[in-house]
Amino acid sequence: ETGVTQTPRHLVMGMTNKKSLKCEQHLGHNAMYWYKQSAKKPLELMFVYNFKEQTENNSVPSRFSPECPNSSHLFLHLHTLQPEDSALYLCASSQEGGTKNIQYFGAGTRLSVL
Amino acid sequence: AQSVTQPDIHITVSEGASLELRCNYSYGATPYLFWYVQSPGQGLQLLLKYFSGDTLVQGIKGFEAEFKRSQSSFNLRKPSVHWSDAAEYFCAASGGSNYKLTFGKGTLLTVNP
C-alpha cells in the first residue's frame, strides 16, 4: 500500500463513452501526476498538478481532461477515446513538484478502448 | 535531450544467482537517479534513490545501486535473487531545471527456480 489509490482498477469503454478515472492520495502531498504506460514504450507523463494548479500538459489530446479539485484528489475525464488510448494509466504524488521529490505511484487503471 | 537508457529489455537469472541491471543516463548535469520496480498488475514502487554523497546506495529488498559519473551509469545489483524479485525494473532520472522524471523503457526480470 503506497498511500495512492486509483479507481477503477480495470475499465472497458467504447469510443463514444464518457468515463472518469479517480486518484486519491493519503500522504499529505501537494503534487499529483498522471502517466500513461503502454506496452514497449517508456512511461509518458501526461499532466502535473502542483498545489492544485496544472503546471504541465505534455501535449495530451483534448479527449483527456484532468481535474484536481484539491491536493488529495485527481481525476482524468475521458471522452471519445481511440483504441490506441488503451493502456495502464498511473497516478502518482509527491511532496511538491521538485527534482528531489520522490513520486509514489498508485496501482493504476487498466483501460481498454473498444 | 535528457534520456535514460536501459540496454536490456529482458533478463533471466536463476534463483540464488547475482543480478545486475544496467542504466545509463544522458543529462546536462548530474541528475537525481531512481530505481523503481513494478510487479504484474501493480504500480511502481521505489527501490532506492541517489541524490548526492556516497555513490553506493542501499535500497529495500536487498537491492543496491552504484552511481558512476565517469560512465553515466546507475546500475542496480542484488547478490542473491529470490523468485519474488521477478518483475519489471525501471530506472528514472530528474534534474536541472526539469523536475520531471524521465524513465527508461524498463527491464523485465525472470527468475528460474
Short mmCIF file of C-alpha atoms in Angstrom, two decimals:
data_model
loop_
_atom_site.label_atom_id
_atom_site.label_comp_id
_atom_site.label_asym_id
_atom_site.label_seq_id
_atom_site.Cartn_x
_atom_site.Cartn_y
_atom_site.Cartn_z
CA GLU A 1 0.00 0.00 0.00
CA THR A 2 1.68 3.19 -1.20
CA GLY A 3 -0.94 5.66 0.02
CA VAL A 4 -2.11 6.37 -3.53
CA THR A 5 -5.39 4.72 -4.51
CA GLN A 6 -6.73 4.52 -8.03
CA THR A 7 -10.23 3.51 -9.09
CA PRO A 8 -11.39 1.66 -11.01
CA ARG A 9 -8.62 -0.88 -11.46
CA HIS A 10 -10.00 -2.00 -14.81
CA LEU A 11 -12.17 -0.16 -17.31
CA VAL A 12 -13.55 -1.15 -20.67
CA MET A 13 -15.19 1.54 -22.73
CA GLY A 14 -16.43 2.19 -26.21
CA MET A 15 -15.14 5.04 -28.29
CA THR A 16 -18.28 7.09 -27.71
CA ASN A 17 -18.41 6.63 -23.94
CA LYS A 18 -17.50 9.14 -21.27
CA LYS A 19 -15.78 7.84 -18.16
CA SER A 20 -13.55 9.14 -15.39
CA LEU A 21 -10.53 7.78 -13.58
CA LYS A 22 -10.03 8.70 -9.95
CA CYS A 23 -6.90 9.02 -7.88
CA GLU A 24 -6.69 9.78 -4.17
CA GLN A 25 -3.56 10.18 -2.08
CA HIS A 26 -3.37 9.94 1.72
CA LEU A 27 0.21 11.16 2.03
CA GLY A 28 -0.32 14.87 2.52
CA HIS A 29 1.42 15.62 -0.78
CA ASN A 30 0.93 18.73 -2.86
CA ALA A 31 1.81 17.48 -6.34
CA MET A 32 -0.05 14.89 -8.36
CA TYR A 33 0.69 13.35 -11.75
CA TRP A 34 -0.97 11.31 -14.49
CA TYR A 35 1.16 8.91 -16.54
CA LYS A 36 0.32 6.63 -19.45
CA GLN A 37 2.08 3.28 -19.66
CA SER A 38 1.83 1.48 -22.98
CA ALA A 39 3.49 -1.78 -23.94
CA LYS A 40 7.04 -1.41 -25.24
CA LYS A 41 7.15 2.34 -24.51
CA PRO A 42 8.56 4.37 -21.63
CA LEU A 43 6.17 5.89 -19.14
CA GLU A 44 4.68 9.05 -20.60
CA LEU A 45 3.98 11.96 -18.31
CA MET A 46 0.59 13.44 -19.19
CA PHE A 47 -0.28 16.07 -16.60
CA VAL A 48 1.17 17.60 -13.44
CA TYR A 49 -0.67 19.49 -10.75
CA ASN A 50 1.22 21.37 -8.08
CA PHE A 51 -0.84 22.87 -5.25
CA LYS A 52 -3.98 22.23 -7.37
CA GLU A 53 -2.64 24.23 -10.31
CA GLN A 54 -1.86 22.50 -13.57
CA THR A 55 1.83 23.03 -14.27
CA GLU A 56 2.34 20.55 -17.07
CA ASN A 57 0.33 19.37 -20.05
CA ASN A 58 2.56 17.20 -22.13
CA SER A 59 0.77 17.75 -25.46
CA VAL A 60 -2.04 15.45 -24.43
CA PRO A 61 -5.07 15.26 -26.76
CA SER A 62 -8.12 17.12 -25.56
CA ARG A 63 -10.10 13.89 -25.25
CA PHE A 64 -8.22 13.56 -21.94
CA SER A 65 -9.32 16.19 -19.43
CA PRO A 66 -7.76 16.34 -15.96
CA GLU A 67 -9.31 17.82 -12.86
CA CYS A 68 -7.71 18.47 -9.48
CA PRO A 69 -10.31 19.79 -7.01
CA ASN A 70 -7.88 19.61 -4.07
CA SER A 71 -4.39 18.36 -3.31
CA SER A 72 -5.66 14.90 -2.37
CA HIS A 73 -7.77 14.10 -5.42
CA LEU A 74 -7.06 13.91 -9.11
CA PHE A 75 -9.39 12.87 -11.91
CA LEU A 76 -8.90 12.06 -15.55
CA HIS A 77 -12.05 12.54 -17.60
CA LEU A 78 -12.18 10.51 -20.78
CA HIS A 79 -14.37 11.03 -23.85
CA THR A 80 -14.37 9.82 -27.45
CA LEU A 81 -11.21 7.82 -26.93
CA GLN A 82 -9.40 5.86 -29.61
CA PRO A 83 -8.23 2.22 -29.45
CA GLU A 84 -4.62 3.42 -29.22
CA ASP A 85 -5.52 5.02 -25.89
CA SER A 86 -5.75 1.56 -24.35
CA ALA A 87 -3.03 1.45 -21.70
CA LEU A 88 -2.30 1.42 -17.99
CA TYR A 89 -2.90 4.87 -16.50
CA LEU A 90 -0.85 5.57 -13.42
CA CYS A 91 -1.33 8.28 -10.87
CA ALA A 92 1.50 9.47 -8.66
CA SER A 93 2.01 12.05 -5.97
CA SER A 94 4.99 13.79 -4.39
CA GLN A 95 5.57 16.30 -1.64
CA GLU A 96 5.76 19.00 -4.30
CA GLY A 97 6.85 19.23 -7.89
CA GLY A 98 10.61 19.48 -7.40
CA THR A 99 13.53 17.47 -8.69
CA LYS A 100 14.28 15.75 -5.40
CA ASN A 101 10.75 14.85 -4.67
CA ILE A 102 10.08 11.16 -4.70
CA GLN A 103 6.97 10.12 -6.55
CA TYR A 104 4.68 7.49 -5.08
CA PHE A 105 2.54 5.57 -7.52
CA GLY A 106 -0.88 4.02 -7.40
CA ALA A 107 -1.60 0.56 -8.81
CA GLY A 108 -3.06 2.01 -11.99
CA THR A 109 -6.22 1.71 -14.05
CA ARG A 110 -6.04 -0.73 -16.94
CA LEU A 111 -8.07 0.89 -19.73
CA SER A 112 -9.32 -0.93 -22.80
CA VAL A 113 -10.99 1.07 -25.57
CA LEU A 114 -13.09 -0.97 -27.95
CA ALA B 1 17.89 15.89 -24.85
CA GLN B 2 17.64 14.20 -21.49
CA SER B 3 17.32 10.45 -21.68
CA VAL B 4 17.59 7.26 -19.67
CA THR B 5 18.62 4.03 -21.34
CA GLN B 6 18.15 0.52 -20.06
CA PRO B 7 20.01 -1.63 -22.59
CA ASP B 8 18.50 -4.94 -21.50
CA ILE B 9 14.84 -5.50 -22.31
CA HIS B 10 14.65 -8.92 -20.67
CA ILE B 11 16.99 -10.74 -18.29
CA THR B 12 16.65 -14.27 -16.95
CA VAL B 13 18.55 -15.45 -13.89
CA SER B 14 18.39 -18.48 -11.66
CA GLU B 15 17.20 -18.15 -8.11
CA GLY B 16 20.16 -17.50 -5.84
CA ALA B 17 22.29 -16.02 -8.61
CA SER B 18 23.55 -12.46 -8.56
CA LEU B 19 21.88 -9.74 -10.59
CA GLU B 20 22.94 -6.54 -12.27
CA LEU B 21 20.56 -4.35 -14.24
CA ARG B 22 22.10 -1.61 -16.32
CA CYS B 23 21.05 2.00 -16.56
CA ASN B 24 22.73 4.86 -18.43
CA TYR B 25 21.65 8.47 -18.47
CA SER B 26 22.24 11.49 -20.61
CA TYR B 27 21.75 14.77 -18.79
CA GLY B 28 23.38 18.18 -18.87
CA ALA B 29 24.33 17.92 -15.20
CA THR B 30 24.35 15.10 -12.68
CA PRO B 31 20.73 14.12 -12.28
CA TYR B 32 18.91 12.67 -9.35
CA LEU B 33 18.55 8.95 -10.00
CA PHE B 34 15.94 6.40 -9.03
CA TRP B 35 15.14 2.73 -9.44
CA TYR B 36 11.52 1.58 -9.34
CA VAL B 37 10.07 -1.93 -9.50
CA GLN B 38 6.70 -2.90 -10.96
CA SER B 39 5.13 -6.26 -10.17
CA PRO B 40 2.42 -7.55 -12.52
CA GLY B 41 -0.78 -5.57 -12.22
CA GLN B 42 0.77 -3.12 -9.79
CA GLY B 43 2.09 0.41 -9.80
CA LEU B 44 5.71 1.40 -9.39
CA GLN B 45 7.46 1.02 -6.05
CA LEU B 46 10.61 2.96 -5.24
CA LEU B 47 13.61 0.70 -4.56
CA LEU B 48 16.26 3.34 -3.99
CA LYS B 49 17.44 6.80 -4.93
CA TYR B 50 20.65 8.77 -5.38
CA PHE B 51 20.82 12.49 -4.77
CA SER B 52 24.45 13.10 -3.74
CA GLY B 53 27.17 11.79 -1.45
CA ASP B 54 28.10 8.13 -1.19
CA THR B 55 27.91 6.66 -4.68
CA LEU B 56 26.79 3.26 -3.41
CA VAL B 57 23.21 3.44 -2.20
CA GLN B 58 21.24 0.80 -0.40
CA GLY B 59 17.57 0.21 -1.01
CA ILE B 60 14.76 -2.03 0.03
CA LYS B 61 14.54 -5.79 -0.56
CA GLY B 62 18.33 -6.18 -0.52
CA PHE B 63 18.99 -4.07 -3.63
CA GLU B 64 21.82 -1.62 -4.06
CA ALA B 65 22.93 0.67 -6.87
CA GLU B 66 26.18 2.39 -7.71
CA PHE B 67 26.45 5.80 -9.33
CA LYS B 68 29.41 6.13 -11.69
CA ARG B 69 29.76 9.63 -13.05
CA SER B 70 32.53 8.68 -15.50
CA GLN B 71 30.28 6.10 -17.11
CA SER B 72 26.99 8.00 -16.72
CA SER B 73 25.61 4.85 -15.15
CA PHE B 74 23.48 3.85 -12.20
CA ASN B 75 23.36 0.06 -12.21
CA LEU B 76 21.15 -1.91 -9.87
CA ARG B 77 22.54 -5.01 -8.14
CA LYS B 78 21.45 -7.78 -5.84
CA PRO B 79 23.82 -10.52 -4.60
CA SER B 80 21.21 -13.30 -4.49
CA VAL B 81 17.94 -13.15 -6.37
CA HIS B 82 14.71 -14.56 -4.95
CA TRP B 83 11.78 -15.81 -7.03
CA SER B 84 9.71 -12.89 -5.70
CA ASP B 85 12.07 -10.45 -7.41
CA ALA B 86 10.56 -11.33 -10.79
CA ALA B 87 9.13 -8.03 -12.02
CA GLU B 88 9.88 -5.14 -14.32
CA TYR B 89 12.51 -2.65 -13.20
CA PHE B 90 12.62 0.98 -14.24
CA CYS B 91 15.47 3.44 -13.95
CA ALA B 92 14.49 7.11 -13.81
CA ALA B 93 16.18 10.49 -13.55
CA SER B 94 15.32 14.10 -12.88
CA GLY B 95 17.42 17.21 -12.57
CA GLY B 96 18.48 20.66 -13.56
CA SER B 97 15.55 22.88 -14.31
CA ASN B 98 13.48 19.86 -15.23
CA TYR B 99 11.75 18.37 -12.24
CA LYS B 100 10.03 15.75 -14.36
CA LEU B 101 11.04 12.12 -14.05
CA THR B 102 12.46 10.63 -17.25
CA PHE B 103 12.04 6.87 -17.30
CA GLY B 104 13.89 4.16 -19.15
CA LYS B 105 11.89 1.57 -21.05
CA GLY B 106 12.31 -0.98 -18.31
CA THR B 107 13.98 -4.37 -17.87
CA LEU B 108 11.83 -7.42 -17.34
CA LEU B 109 13.40 -9.86 -14.88
CA THR B 110 12.50 -13.54 -14.98
CA VAL B 111 13.73 -15.78 -12.17
CA ASN B 112 14.10 -19.51 -12.83
CA PRO B 113 13.75 -21.93 -9.92
#
